[in-house]
Coordinates of C-alpha atoms in Angstrom, one line a residue:
X72 CA 93.3 120.7 122.0
X73 CA 92.9 116.5 123.7
X74 CA 90.3 113.7 123.9
X75 CA 89.7 111.4 126.9
X76 CA 88.3 108.4 126.5
X77 CA 86.7 106.8 128.6
X78 CA 85.0 102.7 128.4
X79 CA 82.3 103.0 126.8
X80 CA 80.0 99.9 127.8
X81 CA 76.6 100.5 125.5
X82 CA 75.9 102.3 122.3
X83 CA 73.4 102.7 120.8
X84 CA 71.1 105.5 118.4
X85 CA 71.2 106.0 114.8
X86 CA 72.8 108.7 112.6
X87 CA 73.2 110.1 109.4
X88 CA 77.0 109.5 108.1
X89 CA 78.8 112.6 106.9
X90 CA 78.7 113.1 103.4
X91 CA 81.9 111.4 101.5
X92 CA 85.1 113.5 101.2
X93 CA 86.2 111.9 98.3
X94 CA 82.9 112.4 96.9
X95 CA 82.5 116.1 97.8
X96 CA 85.9 117.6 96.3
X97 CA 84.8 115.3 93.6
X98 CA 81.7 117.4 93.4
X99 CA 83.0 121.1 94.0
X100 CA 85.3 121.3 91.5
X101 CA 83.6 118.8 88.1
X102 CA 80.3 121.7 89.7
X103 CA 82.7 124.4 89.1
X104 CA 84.6 122.9 85.5
X105 CA 80.7 122.8 84.1
X106 CA 78.0 125.5 82.9
X107 CA 75.1 126.5 84.5
X108 CA 74.8 126.6 88.6
X109 CA 74.8 123.3 90.3
X110 CA 73.4 122.4 93.3
X111 CA 74.6 120.2 95.6
X112 CA 72.9 118.5 99.0
X113 CA 74.4 117.4 102.1
X114 CA 78.3 118.5 101.2
X115 CA 81.2 118.2 103.3
X116 CA 81.8 121.3 105.3
X117 CA 85.4 120.3 106.7
X118 CA 89.2 121.5 106.8
X119 CA 90.5 119.6 103.8
X120 CA 86.7 120.4 101.0
X121 CA 87.0 124.3 102.0
X122 CA 89.8 123.2 100.9
X123 CA 88.7 123.4 98.2
X124 CA 85.9 125.2 97.4
X125 CA 87.6 128.5 98.7
X126 CA 90.1 127.1 96.0
X127 CA 87.1 127.3 93.1
X128 CA 86.0 130.6 94.6
X129 CA 90.0 132.1 94.0
X130 CA 89.4 129.9 90.4
X131 CA 86.3 132.6 89.8
X132 CA 83.9 130.5 90.7
X133 CA 80.5 131.5 92.7
X134 CA 79.8 129.2 95.3
X135 CA 76.8 129.8 98.3
X136 CA 78.1 128.3 101.4
X137 CA 73.5 127.2 102.9
X138 CA 73.9 125.0 105.7
X139 CA 73.2 121.8 103.8
X140 CA 73.8 122.4 100.3
X141 CA 75.9 124.9 98.3
X142 CA 75.4 126.1 94.9
X143 CA 78.2 126.8 92.9
X144 CA 77.9 129.0 89.3
X145 CA 80.6 126.9 86.7
X146 CA 83.1 128.9 85.1
X147 CA 81.9 126.1 81.8
X148 CA 86.7 126.0 82.3
X149 CA 86.5 129.7 81.6
X150 CA 89.3 129.9 85.5
X151 CA 91.0 133.1 86.6
X152 CA 94.1 133.3 88.1
X153 CA 94.1 133.8 91.4
X154 CA 95.5 136.8 92.7
X155 CA 97.7 135.5 95.4
X156 CA 98.7 132.7 96.0
X157 CA 97.0 128.8 97.2
X158 CA 96.8 127.7 100.0
X159 CA 95.3 124.3 100.3
X160 CA 95.9 124.0 104.3
X161 CA 96.9 119.6 104.9
X162 CA 94.3 118.9 101.9
X163 CA 96.2 116.4 99.1
X164 CA 93.4 116.1 97.6
X165 CA 93.3 119.9 96.7
X166 CA 96.9 119.7 96.3
X167 CA 96.6 116.6 93.6
X168 CA 93.7 118.3 91.9
X169 CA 94.5 121.3 91.1
X170 CA 97.7 120.8 90.0
X171 CA 96.5 119.5 86.1
X172 CA 92.9 122.3 86.7
X173 CA 95.2 125.1 87.1
X174 CA 96.6 124.4 83.3
X175 CA 93.3 125.9 82.0
X176 CA 94.0 129.2 83.4
X177 CA 94.8 132.2 82.2
X178 CA 98.3 132.9 84.1
X179 CA 100.8 131.3 86.6
X180 CA 99.2 129.5 89.8
X181 CA 101.6 128.9 92.8
X182 CA 99.9 126.1 95.1
X183 CA 100.7 125.5 99.0
X184 CA 99.6 124.7 102.0
X185 CA 100.9 123.3 105.8
X186 CA 104.3 121.8 106.5
X187 CA 102.5 117.8 106.3
X188 CA 100.8 118.8 102.9
X189 CA 104.8 120.2 102.1
X190 CA 106.1 117.0 102.3
X191 CA 103.2 115.1 100.2
X192 CA 105.1 113.8 97.1
X193 CA 103.9 114.7 93.6
X194 CA 107.3 114.2 91.3
X195 CA 105.2 111.7 89.4
X196 CA 101.6 113.7 88.9
X197 CA 104.7 116.1 87.8
X198 CA 106.2 113.3 84.8
X199 CA 102.8 112.2 83.4
X200 CA 102.0 116.1 83.2
X201 CA 105.3 117.0 81.6
X202 CA 104.3 114.5 79.1
X203 CA 100.1 116.5 77.9
X204 CA 102.5 119.9 77.7
X205 CA 101.0 121.3 80.6
X206 CA 104.3 123.0 83.2
X207 CA 103.8 122.2 86.3
X208 CA 107.8 122.1 88.4
X209 CA 108.1 122.2 92.8
X210 CA 109.8 125.5 93.2
X211 CA 112.4 123.7 94.5
X212 CA 113.1 120.9 92.0
X213 CA 112.4 118.3 94.7
X214 CA 109.1 117.1 93.4
X215 CA 107.7 118.7 96.6
X216 CA 105.0 121.5 97.4
X217 CA 105.0 124.7 96.3
X218 CA 104.5 124.2 93.1
X219 CA 104.6 126.7 90.0
X220 CA 101.9 126.1 87.5
X221 CA 101.3 127.9 84.0
X222 CA 98.7 127.7 81.3
X223 CA 98.3 125.9 79.2
X224 CA 96.7 122.2 79.1
X225 CA 97.5 120.6 75.8
X226 CA 96.7 117.9 75.6
X227 CA 97.6 114.1 74.0
X228 CA 99.3 111.0 75.5
X229 CA 101.1 110.2 78.9
X230 CA 101.5 107.5 81.7
X231 CA 101.3 107.4 85.2
X232 CA 102.2 103.9 88.1
X233 CA 99.2 102.6 89.1
X234 CA 100.8 101.6 92.6
X235 CA 101.3 105.5 94.2
X236 CA 98.4 107.7 94.1
X237 CA 95.0 107.1 92.6
X238 CA 95.2 111.3 93.3
X239 CA 97.2 111.9 90.4
X240 CA 95.5 109.8 88.2
X241 CA 92.2 111.6 89.7
X242 CA 93.6 114.3 88.7
X243 CA 94.2 114.1 85.9
X244 CA 91.2 112.2 84.3
X245 CA 88.4 115.0 85.9
X246 CA 90.5 118.4 83.5
X247 CA 91.3 116.1 80.8
X248 CA 87.7 117.2 78.6
X249 CA 88.7 121.2 79.1
X250 CA 92.6 119.5 77.4
X251 CA 93.4 121.1 73.4
X252 CA 93.4 117.8 72.1
X253 CA 92.5 113.9 73.7
X254 CA 93.6 112.6 76.7
X255 CA 95.2 109.2 76.5
X256 CA 96.4 108.3 79.6
X257 CA 98.0 104.6 80.8
X258 CA 98.3 103.2 84.8
X259 CA 101.0 101.5 84.6
X260 CA 102.4 98.9 87.2
X261 CA 99.2 97.6 90.2
X262 CA 96.6 99.6 89.5
X263 CA 96.2 100.2 93.4
X264 CA 93.1 102.0 95.0
X265 CA 90.9 102.1 91.3
X266 CA 87.4 102.3 93.5
X267 CA 88.7 106.1 94.2
X268 CA 88.9 106.3 89.3
X269 CA 85.5 104.4 89.6
X270 CA 84.4 107.2 92.4
X271 CA 86.1 110.1 89.8
X272 CA 84.9 108.3 86.5
X273 CA 80.8 108.3 88.1
X274 CA 80.9 111.6 89.2
X275 CA 82.0 112.8 85.7
X276 CA 80.0 111.1 84.0
X277 CA 76.2 111.8 86.0
X278 CA 77.9 116.3 85.2
X279 CA 77.8 114.7 81.2
X280 CA 80.9 113.4 80.2
X281 CA 82.2 109.9 79.1
X282 CA 85.7 108.8 79.5
X283 CA 86.4 105.6 77.2
X284 CA 88.1 103.1 79.2
X285 CA 90.5 100.2 77.0
X286 CA 91.7 97.5 78.0
X287 CA 94.5 97.3 79.2
X288 CA 94.2 100.0 81.5
X289 CA 93.7 102.6 79.0
X290 CA 91.7 105.8 79.6
X291 CA 90.4 108.0 76.3
X292 CA 88.8 111.8 76.6
X293 CA 87.4 113.6 73.8
X294 CA 87.3 117.7 74.6
X295 CA 84.1 117.7 76.2
X296 CA 82.5 120.1 79.0
X297 CA 80.6 119.5 82.2
X298 CA 76.6 120.6 82.5
X299 CA 75.7 121.6 85.5
X300 CA 73.5 119.3 87.6
X301 CA 71.3 118.8 91.1
X302 CA 73.5 116.3 93.3
X303 CA 73.4 115.2 96.5
X304 CA 76.9 113.9 98.7
X305 CA 76.9 110.3 99.6
X306 CA 77.9 109.1 103.3
X307 CA 81.7 108.2 103.9
X308 CA 82.1 104.3 104.2
X309 CA 85.8 106.1 106.0
X310 CA 84.0 107.8 108.3
X311 CA 81.5 105.7 109.3
X312 CA 83.6 102.9 109.8
X313 CA 85.1 104.4 113.1
X314 CA 80.7 104.3 114.4
X315 CA 80.8 100.9 112.3
X316 CA 83.5 99.8 114.4
X317 CA 82.8 101.2 117.7
X318 CA 79.3 99.2 117.7
X319 CA 81.1 95.8 116.7
X320 CA 83.4 96.5 119.4
X321 CA 80.1 97.0 121.9
X322 CA 77.4 96.3 123.9
X323 CA 74.0 97.8 121.5
X324 CA 72.8 98.8 118.6
X325 CA 73.3 101.6 116.1
X326 CA 72.2 102.0 113.1
X327 CA 74.0 104.4 110.1
X328 CA 72.5 106.1 107.6
X329 CA 72.5 107.3 104.4
X330 CA 75.6 104.3 103.2
X331 CA 74.3 103.0 99.9
X332 CA 74.8 99.5 98.9
X333 CA 75.3 99.9 95.6
X334 CA 77.9 102.9 96.0
X335 CA 81.5 103.0 94.1
X336 CA 83.6 103.7 97.2
X337 CA 86.5 101.2 97.9
X338 CA 85.9 101.8 101.9
X339 CA 82.4 100.5 101.9
X340 CA 84.8 96.7 102.1
X341 CA 84.6 97.9 106.5
X342 CA 81.0 96.3 105.8
X343 CA 82.8 92.3 105.1
X344 CA 85.5 93.3 107.3
X345 CA 83.2 93.4 110.7
X346 CA 81.4 90.5 108.9
X347 CA 84.8 89.2 108.9
X348 CA 85.6 89.7 112.4
X349 CA 82.5 88.3 114.0
X350 CA 80.1 91.7 113.7
X351 CA 76.8 91.7 113.8
X352 CA 75.1 93.5 110.9
X353 CA 71.6 94.1 108.5
X354 CA 72.9 95.8 105.6
X355 CA 70.1 97.4 103.9
X356 CA 69.9 99.6 100.4
X357 CA 70.5 102.9 102.2
X358 CA 71.7 102.1 106.0
X359 CA 73.9 99.4 107.9
X360 CA 72.7 98.6 111.1
X361 CA 75.7 97.0 113.7
X362 CA 75.0 95.1 116.9
X363 CA 77.4 95.0 118.6
X364 CA 78.3 92.2 122.4
X365 CA 80.7 93.0 125.3
X366 CA 81.4 89.9 127.0
X367 CA 82.5 90.4 130.6
X368 CA 84.7 88.6 132.6
X369 CA 86.6 88.2 136.4
X370 CA 89.5 87.1 134.6
X371 CA 92.8 87.1 131.8
X372 CA 91.7 83.6 130.6
X373 CA 95.5 82.8 127.7
X374 CA 95.8 81.3 125.1
X375 CA 99.6 80.2 124.6
X376 CA 99.3 79.6 121.6
X377 CA 101.9 81.0 119.4
X378 CA 101.3 82.5 115.5
X379 CA 104.5 80.9 113.5
X380 CA 103.3 83.4 110.3
X381 CA 104.2 86.3 112.4
X382 CA 106.5 86.3 114.9
X383 CA 104.4 86.9 117.4
X384 CA 103.2 86.0 120.9
X385 CA 99.5 85.9 120.6
X386 CA 98.6 84.9 124.1
X387 CA 96.5 87.1 125.6
X388 CA 93.0 87.7 124.3
X389 CA 92.2 91.8 124.3
X390 CA 90.3 93.4 127.4
X391 CA 90.3 96.2 129.6
X392 CA 89.6 96.0 133.1
X393 CA 88.6 98.1 135.1
X394 CA 88.5 98.0 139.3
X395 CA 87.2 94.2 139.1
X396 CA 85.6 93.5 135.9
X397 CA 87.2 92.8 133.2
X398 CA 85.5 93.8 129.7
X399 CA 86.6 92.0 126.3
X400 CA 86.2 92.3 122.6
X401 CA 84.4 89.5 121.0
X402 CA 86.1 90.7 117.8
X403 CA 88.8 88.6 116.3
X404 CA 91.6 89.4 114.5
X405 CA 91.8 89.5 110.4
X406 CA 94.0 88.9 107.4
X407 CA 92.7 91.8 105.3
X408 CA 94.2 93.7 102.6
X409 CA 94.0 96.9 102.2
X410 CA 95.2 97.8 98.5
X411 CA 92.0 99.3 97.2
X412 CA 91.1 100.6 101.1
X413 CA 94.2 102.2 102.3
X414 CA 92.3 104.8 104.3
X415 CA 90.5 101.8 106.6
X416 CA 93.8 100.9 107.8
X417 CA 93.3 103.0 110.9
X418 CA 90.1 101.7 111.6
X419 CA 91.4 97.9 111.2
X420 CA 94.8 99.0 113.2
X421 CA 92.5 99.8 115.8
X422 CA 89.6 97.3 115.8
X423 CA 93.1 94.5 115.2
X424 CA 94.6 96.3 118.5
X425 CA 92.0 94.5 120.9
X426 CA 90.7 91.8 119.6
X427 CA 90.7 88.3 120.2
X428 CA 93.5 87.2 117.9
X429 CA 96.8 88.4 115.2
X430 CA 94.9 90.4 112.5
X431 CA 97.7 90.9 109.4
X432 CA 96.9 94.5 108.3
X433 CA 98.8 93.6 104.2
X434 CA 98.8 95.9 100.2
X435 CA 99.1 98.9 102.5
X436 CA 101.9 100.3 101.2
X437 CA 100.9 103.4 99.5
X438 CA 99.6 104.3 103.1
X439 CA 102.8 105.3 104.1
X440 CA 102.6 108.6 101.4
X441 CA 99.1 110.2 102.9
X442 CA 99.0 112.9 105.7
X443 CA 101.3 111.4 107.6
X444 CA 102.7 107.5 106.7
X445 CA 99.9 105.1 108.8
X446 CA 101.8 102.7 108.3
X447 CA 104.3 103.7 110.9
X448 CA 102.5 106.6 112.1
X449 CA 99.5 103.4 113.7
X450 CA 101.8 100.8 115.1
X451 CA 103.5 103.6 117.2
X452 CA 100.6 104.4 118.7
X453 CA 99.8 100.8 118.9
X454 CA 102.9 99.4 120.2
X455 CA 102.4 102.2 123.4
X456 CA 99.4 100.6 124.1
X457 CA 101.1 97.9 125.1
X458 CA 100.5 95.6 121.9
X459 CA 102.4 93.7 120.1
X460 CA 102.9 94.3 116.6
X461 CA 105.3 93.6 113.5
X462 CA 105.4 96.4 110.9
X463 CA 106.6 95.4 107.1
X464 CA 106.2 96.7 104.5
X465 CA 103.8 97.1 103.5
X466 CA 101.3 96.3 106.3
X467 CA 101.0 95.2 109.7
X468 CA 101.3 92.5 111.8
X469 CA 99.3 93.2 115.0
X470 CA 98.0 91.5 118.7
X471 CA 95.5 91.4 119.7
X472 CA 96.1 93.3 124.3
X473 CA 95.8 97.1 124.0
X474 CA 95.5 99.0 127.4
X475 CA 95.2 102.9 127.6
X476 CA 96.9 105.3 127.4
X477 CA 98.6 108.5 126.2
X478 CA 98.9 108.7 122.5
X479 CA 99.8 111.2 119.7
X480 CA 97.6 112.0 116.5
X481 CA 99.9 113.1 114.6
X482 CA 97.7 115.4 113.0
X483 CA 96.1 113.1 110.9
X484 CA 92.9 112.4 111.8
X485 CA 92.3 108.7 110.4
X486 CA 94.0 108.9 113.4
X487 CA 92.4 110.6 116.2
X488 CA 89.5 109.3 115.1
X489 CA 90.6 104.8 115.0
X490 CA 92.5 105.5 118.6
X491 CA 88.9 107.3 120.4
X492 CA 88.0 102.9 119.5
X493 CA 90.4 101.6 121.0
X494 CA 89.8 103.9 124.0
X495 CA 86.2 103.4 124.4
X496 CA 86.8 99.5 125.3
X497 CA 90.3 99.9 127.3
X498 CA 89.5 103.5 129.0
X499 CA 92.1 106.2 130.0
X500 CA 92.4 107.1 126.3
X501 CA 94.2 110.5 126.0
X502 CA 94.8 111.6 122.3
X503 CA 96.7 114.7 122.2
X504 CA 96.2 117.0 119.3
X505 CA 93.0 115.7 118.9
X506 CA 91.8 118.6 116.5
X507 CA 92.4 117.3 113.5
X508 CA 89.4 115.2 112.5
X509 CA 87.6 118.8 111.4
X510 CA 89.9 117.4 108.1
X511 CA 87.5 114.2 107.7
X512 CA 84.7 114.4 110.1
X513 CA 84.0 118.1 112.3
X514 CA 81.3 116.4 115.0
X515 CA 82.7 113.4 115.8
X516 CA 83.1 113.8 119.1
X517 CA 79.8 115.4 119.5
X518 CA 78.5 112.8 117.7
X519 CA 80.5 109.9 119.8
X520 CA 79.1 111.1 122.9
X521 CA 75.6 111.6 121.9
X522 CA 75.7 107.7 121.0
X523 CA 76.6 107.6 124.5
X524 CA 80.2 106.8 124.3
X525 CA 82.0 108.6 127.1
X526 CA 84.4 111.3 124.5
X527 CA 85.1 114.6 126.0
X528 CA 87.0 117.6 124.5
X529 CA 89.9 119.0 126.8

């Protein structure tokens, strides 16, 4: 599947944000471990979250799937050993969370996935689990899936590095209430992506489990049991970033509902980022409105200043020429640290590619360990569109000035949607292997078309 994206001069409408992928994963697993029946309202049904749902079923949890809800019959932590190897497709979250959770089964569990998933590093989590008595190992002894986990979660004291993946930390915390003994987890070094751990603690608390946070990034969990409840999944700021970003680039106005001002999602920083880039936003308790403007011109205006900091020629404002008409983005370049919201890297990089001036994105070295090395793949694909940039170990320096062209998604859902933003301004964009958007935003093309954006599946 490919996406063909043409220039869109206007965007308009009201749309509900897709449900949070992160909260859906966590809600399914906690409801699976809980005692009693939980009703999860507005879950995200995507490739990744279905991998989690089906894995919970394989562990003996009954899940009734409805259009806008699912009913989960909790196991109380009494999990079954899967009857077969669990194929988790491309879901790194599912892999990491289940690596701890399947230690609660009475037998032996094997976790695997597609080619991309089998390249996801796991050794730091394996080392930390070993200190807690969990026997989990890589079948090839290289720290990569397939993984084998045998029965038993004794508990005790452990430590884990905080600068690789917050999912390792969340994995241990989610299942720690069911360990045989209390669990003390020490996060060492830089604690990156901490908001994702705060989301984990939030949903644990909602289902009745208390985690004591101690000074120095220490977490203490006593033996406890989750209690079933009715729970509504909030909208996803990561997925909404493409909608909000498109509105900031184009003429018109959209309102994205189900985005909560008090959310613990780190990616809600996209609102501040867009405001700092010059977008006009109205933020309410449960929705965000963006009013965009597009500047027509007849000539490309040069600004022959140089950026001594980046060493990149910052001489042309971001523009798109269609026939005799030139459109330029009114967004300005930005310097931003995305250490706590690495999933926004593709969105912000795409916006930077069609903004005026030079942007510097930093703090995202851990984004190299996602579905793809997102620092490198974004640099590679934007360079195909004429963008001058510099790849750094932990980020990108980007000068606005993209044009249309053909790009590759690398089967990464966030690249598909981020590169679509560039095409909405430049036109003449084709995104290859675009079906991966279904991982987190299954109806993304349809939603964009409904807002007046010429995005076509071919």
